[in-house]
PDB file of C-alpha atoms in Angstrom:
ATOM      1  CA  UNK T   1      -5.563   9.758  10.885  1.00 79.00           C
ATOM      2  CA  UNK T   2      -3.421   7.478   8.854  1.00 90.00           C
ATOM      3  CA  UNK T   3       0.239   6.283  10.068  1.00 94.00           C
ATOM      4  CA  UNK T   4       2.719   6.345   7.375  1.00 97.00           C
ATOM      5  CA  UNK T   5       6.066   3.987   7.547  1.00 96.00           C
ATOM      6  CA  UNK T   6       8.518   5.395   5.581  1.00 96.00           C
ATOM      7  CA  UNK T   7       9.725   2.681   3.072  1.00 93.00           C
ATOM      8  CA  UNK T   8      13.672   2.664   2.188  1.00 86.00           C
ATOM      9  CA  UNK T   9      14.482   0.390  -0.435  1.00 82.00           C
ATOM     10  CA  UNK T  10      11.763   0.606  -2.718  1.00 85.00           C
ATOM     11  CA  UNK T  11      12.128   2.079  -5.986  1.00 86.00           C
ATOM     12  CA  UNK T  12       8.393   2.113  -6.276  1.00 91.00           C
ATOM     13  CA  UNK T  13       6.900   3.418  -3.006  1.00 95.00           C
ATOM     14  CA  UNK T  14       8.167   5.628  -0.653  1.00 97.00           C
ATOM     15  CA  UNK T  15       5.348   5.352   2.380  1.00 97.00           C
ATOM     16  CA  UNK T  16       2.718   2.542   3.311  1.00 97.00           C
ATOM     17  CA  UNK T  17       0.058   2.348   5.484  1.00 98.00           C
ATOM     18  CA  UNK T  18      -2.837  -0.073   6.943  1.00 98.00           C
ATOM     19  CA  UNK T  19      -6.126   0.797   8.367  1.00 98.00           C
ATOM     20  CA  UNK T  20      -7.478  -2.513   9.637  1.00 97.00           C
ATOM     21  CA  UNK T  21     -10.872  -1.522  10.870  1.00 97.00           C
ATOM     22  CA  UNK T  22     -11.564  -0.466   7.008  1.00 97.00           C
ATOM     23  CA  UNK T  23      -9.150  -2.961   5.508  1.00 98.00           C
ATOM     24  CA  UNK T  24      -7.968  -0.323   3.138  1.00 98.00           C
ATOM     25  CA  UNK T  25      -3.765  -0.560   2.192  1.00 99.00           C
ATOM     26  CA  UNK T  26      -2.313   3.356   1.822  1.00 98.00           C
ATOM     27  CA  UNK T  27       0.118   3.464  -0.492  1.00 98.00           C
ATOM     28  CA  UNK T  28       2.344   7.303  -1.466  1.00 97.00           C
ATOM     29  CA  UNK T  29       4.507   6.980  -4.604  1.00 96.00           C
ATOM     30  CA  UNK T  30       7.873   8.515  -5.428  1.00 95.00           C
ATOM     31  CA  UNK T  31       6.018  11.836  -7.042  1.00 95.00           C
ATOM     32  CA  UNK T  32       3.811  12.436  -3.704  1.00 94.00           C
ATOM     33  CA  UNK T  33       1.049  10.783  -5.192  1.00 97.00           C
ATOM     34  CA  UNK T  34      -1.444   8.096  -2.737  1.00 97.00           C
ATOM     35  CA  UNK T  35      -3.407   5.432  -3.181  1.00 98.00           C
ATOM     36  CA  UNK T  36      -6.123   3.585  -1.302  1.00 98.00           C
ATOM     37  CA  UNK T  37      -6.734   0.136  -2.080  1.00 99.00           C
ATOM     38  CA  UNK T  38      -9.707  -1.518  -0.378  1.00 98.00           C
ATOM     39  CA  UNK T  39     -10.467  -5.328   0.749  1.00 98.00           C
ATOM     40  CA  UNK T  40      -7.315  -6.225   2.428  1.00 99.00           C
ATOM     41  CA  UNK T  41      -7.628  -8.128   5.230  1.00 99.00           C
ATOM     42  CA  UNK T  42      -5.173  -8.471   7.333  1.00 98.00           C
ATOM     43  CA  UNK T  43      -3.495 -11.249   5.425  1.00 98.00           C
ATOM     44  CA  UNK T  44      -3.169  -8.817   2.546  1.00 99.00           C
ATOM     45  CA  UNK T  45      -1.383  -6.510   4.479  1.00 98.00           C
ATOM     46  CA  UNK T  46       1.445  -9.254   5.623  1.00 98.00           C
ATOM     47  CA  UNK T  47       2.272 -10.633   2.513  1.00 98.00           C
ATOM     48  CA  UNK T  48       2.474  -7.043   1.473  1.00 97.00           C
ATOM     49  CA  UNK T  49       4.898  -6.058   3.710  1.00 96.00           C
ATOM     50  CA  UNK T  50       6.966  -9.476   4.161  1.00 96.00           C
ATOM     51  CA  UNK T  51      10.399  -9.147   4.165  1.00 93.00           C
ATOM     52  CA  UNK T  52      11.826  -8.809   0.476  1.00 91.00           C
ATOM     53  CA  UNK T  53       8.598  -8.453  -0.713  1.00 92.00           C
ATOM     54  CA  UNK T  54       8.473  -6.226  -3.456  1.00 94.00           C
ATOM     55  CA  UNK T  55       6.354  -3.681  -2.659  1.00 94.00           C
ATOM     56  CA  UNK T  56       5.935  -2.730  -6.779  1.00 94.00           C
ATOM     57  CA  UNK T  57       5.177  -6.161  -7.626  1.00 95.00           C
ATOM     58  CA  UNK T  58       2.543  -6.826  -5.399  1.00 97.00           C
ATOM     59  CA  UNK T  59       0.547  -3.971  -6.275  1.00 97.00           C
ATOM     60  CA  UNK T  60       1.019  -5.152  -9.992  1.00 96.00           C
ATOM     61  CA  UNK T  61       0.261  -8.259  -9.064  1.00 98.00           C
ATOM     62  CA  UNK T  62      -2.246  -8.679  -6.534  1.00 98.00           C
ATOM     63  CA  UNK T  63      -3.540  -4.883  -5.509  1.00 98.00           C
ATOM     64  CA  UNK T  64      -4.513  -3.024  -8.631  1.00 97.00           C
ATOM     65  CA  UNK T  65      -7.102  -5.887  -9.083  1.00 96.00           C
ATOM     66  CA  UNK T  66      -8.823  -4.340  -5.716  1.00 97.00           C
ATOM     67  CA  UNK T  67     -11.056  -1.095  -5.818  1.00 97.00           C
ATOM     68  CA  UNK T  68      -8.696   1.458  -5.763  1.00 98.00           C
ATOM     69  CA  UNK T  69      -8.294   4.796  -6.074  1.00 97.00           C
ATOM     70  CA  UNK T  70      -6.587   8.349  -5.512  1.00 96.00           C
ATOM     71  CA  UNK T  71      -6.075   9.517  -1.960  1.00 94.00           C
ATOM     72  CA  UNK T  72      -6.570  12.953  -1.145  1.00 81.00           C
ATOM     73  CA  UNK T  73      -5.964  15.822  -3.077  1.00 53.00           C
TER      74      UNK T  73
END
């Protein structure tokens, strides 16, 4: 089962999550909407969430160039 953080702040995501045995960042937009994005090590996963990171940035930047798709329904 995945472990959502709720993320205040953000004007682009609302929740993250990491599963590190799968390497796979969880991401659930503003609108309800999640993400999966695959092939994140762990080092991935800390410069995602370093402090005044912007979360929308490095998705546009580094994540949506990952396989990637729609979580759940």
């Amino acid at each position: 089962m995945i472990e959502w953080t709720d993320i205040g702040g953000s004007e682009r995501i609302v929740a993250e999550a990491y599963d590190a045995e799968a390497e796979t960042i969880y991401v659930r937009f503003p609108n309800g909407v999640e993400y999966w994005y695959a092939a994140c090590p762990p080092h991935v996963w800390e410069a995602f969430t370093a402090q005044g990171q912007s979360r929308g940035k490095y998705i546009a930047d580094h994540l949506n160039h990952k396989p990637r798709g729609r979580h759940g329904g």
